[in-house]
Each structure stands twice: as structure tokens, then as C-alpha cells.
CSV table of C-alpha atoms and ligand atoms in Angstrom, one decimal:
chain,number,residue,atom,x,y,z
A,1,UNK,CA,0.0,0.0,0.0
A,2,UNK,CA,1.4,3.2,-0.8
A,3,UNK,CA,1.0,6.3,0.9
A,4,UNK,CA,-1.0,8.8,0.1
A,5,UNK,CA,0.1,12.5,-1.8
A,6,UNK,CA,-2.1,15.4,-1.6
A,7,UNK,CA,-2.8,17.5,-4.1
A,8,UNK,CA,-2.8,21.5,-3.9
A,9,UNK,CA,-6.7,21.2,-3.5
A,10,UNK,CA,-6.6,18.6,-0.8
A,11,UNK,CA,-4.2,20.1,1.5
A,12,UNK,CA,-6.2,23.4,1.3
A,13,UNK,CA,-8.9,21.1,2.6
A,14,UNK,CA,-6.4,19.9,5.1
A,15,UNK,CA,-5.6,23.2,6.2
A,16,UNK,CA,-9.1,24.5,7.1
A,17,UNK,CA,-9.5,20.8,9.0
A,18,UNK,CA,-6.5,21.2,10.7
A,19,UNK,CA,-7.4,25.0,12.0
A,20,UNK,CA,-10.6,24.1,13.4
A,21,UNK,CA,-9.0,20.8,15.4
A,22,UNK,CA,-6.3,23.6,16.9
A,23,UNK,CA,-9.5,25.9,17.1
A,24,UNK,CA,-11.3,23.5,19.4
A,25,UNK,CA,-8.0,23.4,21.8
A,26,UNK,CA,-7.8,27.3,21.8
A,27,UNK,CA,-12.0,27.2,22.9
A,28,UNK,CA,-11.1,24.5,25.4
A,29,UNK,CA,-8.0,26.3,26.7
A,30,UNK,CA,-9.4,28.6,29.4
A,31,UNK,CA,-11.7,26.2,31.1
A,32,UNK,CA,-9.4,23.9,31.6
A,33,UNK,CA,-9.4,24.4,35.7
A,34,UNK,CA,-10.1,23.1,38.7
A,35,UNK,CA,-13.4,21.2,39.2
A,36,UNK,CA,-14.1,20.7,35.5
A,37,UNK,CA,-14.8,17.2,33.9
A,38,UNK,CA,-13.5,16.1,31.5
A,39,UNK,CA,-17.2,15.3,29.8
A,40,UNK,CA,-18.1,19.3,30.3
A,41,UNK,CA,-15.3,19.5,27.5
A,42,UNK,CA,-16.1,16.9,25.6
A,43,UNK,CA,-20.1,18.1,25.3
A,44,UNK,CA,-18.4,22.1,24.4
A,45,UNK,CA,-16.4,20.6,21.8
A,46,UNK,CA,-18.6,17.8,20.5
A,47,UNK,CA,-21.2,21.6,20.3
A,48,UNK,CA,-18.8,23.7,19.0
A,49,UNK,CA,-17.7,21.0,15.9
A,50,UNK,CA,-21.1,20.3,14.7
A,51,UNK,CA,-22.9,23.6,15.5
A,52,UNK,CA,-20.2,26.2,14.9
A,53,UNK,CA,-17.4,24.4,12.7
A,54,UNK,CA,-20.1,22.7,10.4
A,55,UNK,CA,-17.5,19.4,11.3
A,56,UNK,CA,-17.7,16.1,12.5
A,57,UNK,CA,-15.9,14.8,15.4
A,58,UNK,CA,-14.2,12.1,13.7
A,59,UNK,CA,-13.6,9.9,17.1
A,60,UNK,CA,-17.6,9.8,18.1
A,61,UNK,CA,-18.6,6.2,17.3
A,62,UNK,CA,-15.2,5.6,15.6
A,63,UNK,CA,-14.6,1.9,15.3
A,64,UNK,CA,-10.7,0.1,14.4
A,65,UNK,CA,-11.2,-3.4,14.2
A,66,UNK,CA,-11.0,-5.5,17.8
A,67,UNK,CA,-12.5,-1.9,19.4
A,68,UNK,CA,-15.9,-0.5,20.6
A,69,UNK,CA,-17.2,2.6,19.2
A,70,UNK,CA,-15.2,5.2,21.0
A,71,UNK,CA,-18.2,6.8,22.7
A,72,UNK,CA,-16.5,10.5,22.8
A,73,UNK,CA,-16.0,13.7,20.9
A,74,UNK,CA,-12.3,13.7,22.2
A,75,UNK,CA,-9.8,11.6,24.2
A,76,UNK,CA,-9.2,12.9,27.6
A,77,UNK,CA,-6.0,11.6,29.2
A,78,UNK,CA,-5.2,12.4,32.7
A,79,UNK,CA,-1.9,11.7,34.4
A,80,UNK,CA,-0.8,7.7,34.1
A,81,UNK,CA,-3.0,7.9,31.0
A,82,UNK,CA,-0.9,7.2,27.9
A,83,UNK,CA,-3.7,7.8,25.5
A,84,UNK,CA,-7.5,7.2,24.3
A,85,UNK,CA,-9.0,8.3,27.7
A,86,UNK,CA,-13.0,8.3,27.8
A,87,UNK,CA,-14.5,11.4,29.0
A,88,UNK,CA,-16.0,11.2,32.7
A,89,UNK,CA,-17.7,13.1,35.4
A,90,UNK,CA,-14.7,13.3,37.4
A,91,UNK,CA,-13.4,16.7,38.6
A,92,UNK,CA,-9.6,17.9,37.1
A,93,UNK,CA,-7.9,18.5,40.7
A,94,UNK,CA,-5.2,20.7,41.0
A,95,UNK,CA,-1.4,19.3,39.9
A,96,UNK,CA,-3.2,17.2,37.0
A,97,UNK,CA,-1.9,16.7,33.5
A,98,UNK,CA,-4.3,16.0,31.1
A,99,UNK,CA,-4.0,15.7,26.9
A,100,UNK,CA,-6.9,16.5,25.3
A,101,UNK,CA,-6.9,15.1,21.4
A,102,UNK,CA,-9.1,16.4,19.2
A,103,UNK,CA,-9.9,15.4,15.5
A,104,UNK,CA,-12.3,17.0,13.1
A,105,UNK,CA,-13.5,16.0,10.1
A,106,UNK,CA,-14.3,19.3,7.6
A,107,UNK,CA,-15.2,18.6,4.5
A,108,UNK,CA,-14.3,15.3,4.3
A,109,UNK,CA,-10.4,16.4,5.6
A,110,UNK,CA,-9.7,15.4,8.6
A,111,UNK,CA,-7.5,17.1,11.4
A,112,UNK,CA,-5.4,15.6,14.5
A,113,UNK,CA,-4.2,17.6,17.3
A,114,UNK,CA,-3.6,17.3,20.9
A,115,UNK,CA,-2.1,19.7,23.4
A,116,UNK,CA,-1.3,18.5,27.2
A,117,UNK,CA,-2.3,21.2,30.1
A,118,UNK,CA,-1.3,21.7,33.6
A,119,UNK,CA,-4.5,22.2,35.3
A,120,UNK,CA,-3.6,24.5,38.4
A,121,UNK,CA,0.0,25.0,39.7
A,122,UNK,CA,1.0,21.5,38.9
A,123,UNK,CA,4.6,20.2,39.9
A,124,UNK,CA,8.0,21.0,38.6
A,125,UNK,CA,8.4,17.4,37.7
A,126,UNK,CA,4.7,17.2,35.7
A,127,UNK,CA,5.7,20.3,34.1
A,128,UNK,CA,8.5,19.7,32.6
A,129,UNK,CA,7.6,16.0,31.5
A,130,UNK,CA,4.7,18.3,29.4
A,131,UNK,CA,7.6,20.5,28.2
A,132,UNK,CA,10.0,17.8,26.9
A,133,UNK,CA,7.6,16.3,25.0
A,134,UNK,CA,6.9,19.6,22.9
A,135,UNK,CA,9.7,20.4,22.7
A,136,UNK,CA,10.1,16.6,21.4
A,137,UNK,CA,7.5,16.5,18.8
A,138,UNK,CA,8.9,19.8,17.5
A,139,UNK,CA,12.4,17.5,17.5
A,140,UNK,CA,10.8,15.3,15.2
A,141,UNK,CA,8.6,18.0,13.3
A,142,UNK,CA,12.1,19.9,12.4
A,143,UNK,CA,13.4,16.6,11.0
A,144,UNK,CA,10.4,17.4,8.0
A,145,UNK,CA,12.1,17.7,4.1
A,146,UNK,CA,12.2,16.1,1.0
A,147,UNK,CA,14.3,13.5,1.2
A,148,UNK,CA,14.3,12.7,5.2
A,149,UNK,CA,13.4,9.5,6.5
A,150,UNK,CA,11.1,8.5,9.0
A,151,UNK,CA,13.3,6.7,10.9
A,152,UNK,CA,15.5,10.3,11.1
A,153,UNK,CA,11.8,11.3,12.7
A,154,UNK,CA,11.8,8.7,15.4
A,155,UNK,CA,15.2,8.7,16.5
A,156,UNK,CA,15.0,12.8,17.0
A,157,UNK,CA,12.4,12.2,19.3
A,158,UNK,CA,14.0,9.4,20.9
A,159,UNK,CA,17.1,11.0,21.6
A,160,UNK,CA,15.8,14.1,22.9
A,161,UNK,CA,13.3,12.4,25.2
A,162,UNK,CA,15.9,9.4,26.7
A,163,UNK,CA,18.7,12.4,27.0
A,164,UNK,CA,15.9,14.1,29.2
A,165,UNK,CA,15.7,10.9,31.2
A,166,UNK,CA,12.4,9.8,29.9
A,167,UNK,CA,11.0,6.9,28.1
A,168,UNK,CA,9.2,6.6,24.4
A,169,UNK,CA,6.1,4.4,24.0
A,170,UNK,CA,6.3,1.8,21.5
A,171,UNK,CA,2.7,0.4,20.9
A,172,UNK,CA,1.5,4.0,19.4
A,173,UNK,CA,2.9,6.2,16.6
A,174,UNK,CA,1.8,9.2,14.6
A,175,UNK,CA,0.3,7.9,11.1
A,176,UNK,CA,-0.9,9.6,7.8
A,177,UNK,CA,-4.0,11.4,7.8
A,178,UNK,CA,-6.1,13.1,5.2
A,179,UNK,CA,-9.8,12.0,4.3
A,180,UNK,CA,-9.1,9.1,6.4
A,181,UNK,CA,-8.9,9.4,10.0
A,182,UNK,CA,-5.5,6.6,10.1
A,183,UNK,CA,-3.6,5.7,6.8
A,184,UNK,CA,-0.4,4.8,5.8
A,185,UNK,CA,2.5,5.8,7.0
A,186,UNK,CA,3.4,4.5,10.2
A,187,UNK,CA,5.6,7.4,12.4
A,188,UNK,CA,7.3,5.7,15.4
A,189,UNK,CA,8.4,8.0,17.8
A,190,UNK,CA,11.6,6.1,17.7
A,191,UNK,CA,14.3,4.5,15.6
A,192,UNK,CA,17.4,4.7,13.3
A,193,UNK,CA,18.6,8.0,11.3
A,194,UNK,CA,18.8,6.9,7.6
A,195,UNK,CA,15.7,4.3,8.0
A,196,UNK,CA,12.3,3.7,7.2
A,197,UNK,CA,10.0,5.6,4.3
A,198,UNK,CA,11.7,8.8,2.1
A,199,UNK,CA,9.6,11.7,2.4
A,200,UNK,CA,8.2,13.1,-0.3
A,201,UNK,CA,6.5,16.2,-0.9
A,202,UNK,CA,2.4,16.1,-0.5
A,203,UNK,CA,2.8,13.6,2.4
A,204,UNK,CA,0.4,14.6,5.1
A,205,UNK,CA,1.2,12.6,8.6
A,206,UNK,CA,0.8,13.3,12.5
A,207,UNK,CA,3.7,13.0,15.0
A,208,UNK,CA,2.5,12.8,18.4
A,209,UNK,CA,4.9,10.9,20.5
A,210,UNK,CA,4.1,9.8,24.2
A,211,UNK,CA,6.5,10.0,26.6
A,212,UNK,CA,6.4,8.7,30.1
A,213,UNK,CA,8.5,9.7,33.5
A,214,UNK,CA,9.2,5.9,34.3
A,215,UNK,CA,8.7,2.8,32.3
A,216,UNK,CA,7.9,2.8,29.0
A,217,UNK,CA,5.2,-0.1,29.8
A,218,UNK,CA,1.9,0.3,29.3
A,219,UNK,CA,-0.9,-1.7,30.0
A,220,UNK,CA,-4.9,-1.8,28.8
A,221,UNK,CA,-7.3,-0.2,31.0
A,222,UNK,CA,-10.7,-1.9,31.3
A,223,UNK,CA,-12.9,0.0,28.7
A,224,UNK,CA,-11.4,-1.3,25.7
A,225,UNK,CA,-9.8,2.0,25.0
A,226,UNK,CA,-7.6,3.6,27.6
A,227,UNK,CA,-4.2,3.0,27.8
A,228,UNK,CA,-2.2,3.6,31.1
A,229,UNK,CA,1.6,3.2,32.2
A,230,UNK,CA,2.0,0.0,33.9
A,231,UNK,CA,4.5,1.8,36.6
A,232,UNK,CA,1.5,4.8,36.9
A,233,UNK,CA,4.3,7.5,36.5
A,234,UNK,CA,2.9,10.5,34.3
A,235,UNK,CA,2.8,10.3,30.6
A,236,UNK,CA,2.1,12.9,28.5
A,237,UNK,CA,1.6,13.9,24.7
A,238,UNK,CA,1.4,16.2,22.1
A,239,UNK,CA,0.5,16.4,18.5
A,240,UNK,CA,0.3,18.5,15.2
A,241,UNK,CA,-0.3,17.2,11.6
A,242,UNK,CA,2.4,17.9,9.8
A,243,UNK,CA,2.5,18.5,5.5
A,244,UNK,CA,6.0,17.8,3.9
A,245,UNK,CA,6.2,20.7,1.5
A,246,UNK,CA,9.0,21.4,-1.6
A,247,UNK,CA,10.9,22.9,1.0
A,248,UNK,CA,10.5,21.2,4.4
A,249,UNK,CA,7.1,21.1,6.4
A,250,UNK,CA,3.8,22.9,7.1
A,251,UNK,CA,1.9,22.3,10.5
A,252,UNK,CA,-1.5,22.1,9.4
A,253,UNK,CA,-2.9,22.0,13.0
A,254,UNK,CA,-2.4,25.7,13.6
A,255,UNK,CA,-4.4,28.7,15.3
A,256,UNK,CA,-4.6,31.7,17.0
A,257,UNK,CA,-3.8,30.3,20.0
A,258,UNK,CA,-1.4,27.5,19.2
A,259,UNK,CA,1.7,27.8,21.5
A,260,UNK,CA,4.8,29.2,19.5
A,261,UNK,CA,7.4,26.6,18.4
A,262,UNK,CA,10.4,26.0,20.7
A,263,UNK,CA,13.2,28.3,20.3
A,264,UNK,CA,15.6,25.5,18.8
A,265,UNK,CA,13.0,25.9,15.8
A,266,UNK,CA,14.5,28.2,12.9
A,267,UNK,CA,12.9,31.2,12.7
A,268,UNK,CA,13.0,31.8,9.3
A,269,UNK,CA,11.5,28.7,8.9
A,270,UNK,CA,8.4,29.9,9.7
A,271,UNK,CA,4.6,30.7,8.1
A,272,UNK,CA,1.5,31.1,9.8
A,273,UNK,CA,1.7,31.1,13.6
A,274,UNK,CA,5.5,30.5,13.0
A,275,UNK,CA,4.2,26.8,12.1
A,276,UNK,CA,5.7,26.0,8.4
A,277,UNK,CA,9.4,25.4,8.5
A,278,UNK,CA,11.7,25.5,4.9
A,279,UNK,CA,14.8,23.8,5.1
A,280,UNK,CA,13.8,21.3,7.6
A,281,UNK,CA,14.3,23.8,10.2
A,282,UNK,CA,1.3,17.0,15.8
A,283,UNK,CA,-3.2,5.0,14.7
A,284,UNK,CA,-1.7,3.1,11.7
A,285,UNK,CA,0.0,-0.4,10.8
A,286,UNK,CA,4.0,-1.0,10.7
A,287,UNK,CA,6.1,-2.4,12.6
A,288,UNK,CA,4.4,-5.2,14.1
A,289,UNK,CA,4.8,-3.7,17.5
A,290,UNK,CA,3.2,-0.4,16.7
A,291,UNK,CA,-0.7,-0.5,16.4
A,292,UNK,CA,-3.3,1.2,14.0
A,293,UNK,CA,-4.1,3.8,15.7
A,294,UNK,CA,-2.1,7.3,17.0
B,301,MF3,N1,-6.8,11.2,17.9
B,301,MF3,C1,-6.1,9.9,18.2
B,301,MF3,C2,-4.9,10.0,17.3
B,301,MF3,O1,-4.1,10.8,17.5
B,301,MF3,C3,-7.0,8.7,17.9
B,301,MF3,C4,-8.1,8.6,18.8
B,301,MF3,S1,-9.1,7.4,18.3
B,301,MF3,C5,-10.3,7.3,19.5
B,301,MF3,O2,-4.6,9.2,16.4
B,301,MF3,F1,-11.2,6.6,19.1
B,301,MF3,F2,-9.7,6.9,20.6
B,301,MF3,F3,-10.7,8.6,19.8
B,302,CO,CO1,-5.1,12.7,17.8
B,303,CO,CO1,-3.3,11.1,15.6
């Protein structure tokens, strides 16, 4: 199976999904506090797709073979969550980490995006794990050109995490995306420089590595859907949708209130929102111990 190349008219399809995804995060931002649950966010977001964005939230009643419908509008994942948490009527407390990962369909386009938050003060230790891993996904993100490997992808965010002292999980990976939800290419999170799939221009894939404070373990929870860390230490997340362009790489998943790329990202390299890099300077099959889905 090959993977996919967008054409000038699908990625500005693309584009718009990928701004509403981010535009959901922005709308989600400021509530993020104390008290909330994490269903009060899903039912404003799952509102704000369909009513105001004129989208679809592509993980309500999505199905991958071997899984129930994902009964949510978007994944809430709090502390020794890895990924995929279910929405519930439990309050955020002060000190929690949580990823929230939202994908809209616009259009028939569909955009991926997650952002972690502190929610309160939060520790030194929980906010730097959310730090690293930006800064790691932008690690891998900066890797993006014509002519890079994926495995150059994987190993950037290894390194950076490991050097940090944390640990990469395996069983997930970033994956193409475009008018379906997961499609060819598998993105590990780690490997070898110089391995894996050349990127070509019009390739349209997320990278949204997990990183956890202990173990890189993880273990099923008991709704067919949430992933935990075996150990319990913190993980957390992040995740654009990235376009290789002639050049080097677009982030598709961008808005108004996206946070700015890390300083070790080239300046110059930058479009809208400081997002679109030239010169390479946010799940799917694969390896068999990487799963379908991101
Ligand atoms: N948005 C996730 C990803 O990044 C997939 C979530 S599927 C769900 O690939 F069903 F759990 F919502
Ligand atoms: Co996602
Ligand atoms: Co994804």
C-alpha cells in the first residue's frame, strides 16, 4: 500500500481541517481548571464541531477493528494515561496533567491535534515532563524535508526524550491522515537515522509521541480503550499534523492560540503562527509492535 500525496486542493482542505482541530484546543483552553470534567469538555467541543465548525468529530462512534465505538468527541487523558481516555464526570484537581486530542473532520479532511495542560500549579516534575515532550515532537517536526526518513523522525524524538531521562512508548505512533482518520505511514516515535519511508512532498502525517516519567510499559485499561503506564508514572503527549512541502514542512494544525514553536526551531522557517518550516528547520500499521491507531 502506498501512501498517500495530496494534491494543492486537498491540502487546502487539510488546512481549514487542521485549524478548526487547533480551534477546538484554543475554545477548550481557558476552562481547563479546577473542578471541571473532563465530559463538560467533551459536550463544548462535540457543540462547537457540529454547531459552529459545520465538522464532525471524527472519534464519536469511531470503530478500528477489535475496538468498541469510541463513545467521545475527544480523548481525555489524565496523568498515568498514555492515550484514548474516555471522557467522565470526574473533577480535574489541582497538579493534574491532562491531553486533550481532538480530531475534526471538515469537509471530508480530517485534522489531529492534541495539546497536554497543567491544570492549576502543577509540579515542577509534571511540568516539565509536558515540556520535553513539545519540545520533542517539534524534535521530530524539524526533522520534515524532502528526502528525510522517518526513521530520522523517530530517533529525533527518541534522543531528545531518553537524554531528558524519559522513556518513548512503543505500541502507538503518529500515522498519515487526510480524508481518512488513520492511513499509511506509520511514524514511530523512535528509531534509526537513515531508516524507514523517504519523504516526499504532499505527504500529510501526524507525530504525536508519548512520553512517560518511568517505564515505558503500558498496559490496557478496562474499557477497551484507555491506555495507562504499567509503573502509573505521568505520561504525557502532544500532537500536530504535519504536511512535507518542496521545501520542508507545514503544521497544518495551527491557530490563534497555538503555542509558538520552541526556540531551537529556525525562525526563518516559519509561516502562519510561526508553524511552516523550509529547510527542515502533531493510529496506523507497521512495525508489528506499533498499532493502528495514534
Ligand atoms: N486522535 C487519536 C490519534 O491521534 C486517535 C483517537 S481514536 C479514539 O490518532 F477513538 F480513541 F478517539
Ligand atoms: Co489525535
Ligand atoms: Co493522531
Amino acid at each position: 500500500m502506498a501512501i498517500p500525496l495530496k494534491t494543492a486542493s486537498d491540502i487546502a482542505g487539510m488546512r481549514v481541517a487542521g485549524r478548526l482541530a487547533s480551534e477546538v484546543l484554543d475554545l477548550l483552553t481557558p476552562l481547563i481548571r479546577p473542578g471541571v470534567t473532563t465530559l463538560e469538555l467533551d459536550r463544548i467541543a462535540h457543540d462547537h464541531i457540529v454547531n459552529v465548525q459545520g465538522g464532525i468529530p471524527a472519534t464519536l462512534g469511531y470503530q478500528p477493528p477489535g475496538y468498541p465505538p469510541y463513545p467521545a468527541s475527544l480523548c481525555a487523558s489524565v496523568n498515568h494515561v498514555v492515550c484514548h481516555g474516555i471522557p467522565n464526570d470526574k473533577a480535574l484537581k489541582n497538579g493534574d496533567i491532562v491531553n486533550i486530542d481532538v480530531t475534526v473532520i471538515k469537509d471530508g479532511w480530517h485534522g489531529d491535534t492534541s495539546r497536554m495542560f497543567v491544570v492549576g500549579e502543577g509540579s515542577i516534575a509534571a511540568r516539565r515532563l509536558c515540556a520535553i515532550t513539545y519540545d520533542a515532537m517539534w524534535k521530530g517536526i524539524a526533522k520534515v524535508r524532502p528526502g528525510a526518513r522517518l526513521g530520522d523522525i523517530g530517533h529525533a524524538i527518541q534522543t531528545f526524550a531518553e537524554n531528558a531521562g524519559y522513556t518513548v512508548v512503543r505500541e502507538f505512533c503518529g500515522h498519515g491522515v487526510g480524508a481518512k482518520f488513520h492511513e499509511e505511514p506509520q511514524v514511530l516515535h523512535y528509531g534509526r537515522p537513515g531508516t524507514l519511508e523517504v519523504l516526499v512532498p504532499g505527504m500529510i502525517f501526524t507525530i504525536e509521541p508519548m512520553i512517560n516519567a518511568g517505564r515505558r510499559d503500558i498496559r490496557d485499561g478496562t474499557d477497551g480503550w484507555t491506555i495507562v503506564t504499567r509503573d502509573r508514572s505521568l505520561s504525557a503527549q502532544w500532537e500536530h499534523t504535519v504536511l512535507v512541502t518542496e521545501t520542508g514542512y507545514e503544521v497544518l494544525t495551527v491557530s490563534a492560540g497555538s503555542p509558538p514553536p520552541p526556540a531551537f526551531v529556525e525562525p526563518g522557517a516559519s509561516g502562519a503562527a510561526g508553524a511552516s518550516g523550509a529547510s527542515g528547520a502533531a493510529g496506523a500499521a507497521g512495525p508489528a509492535t506499533a498499532a493502528t491507531l495514534g
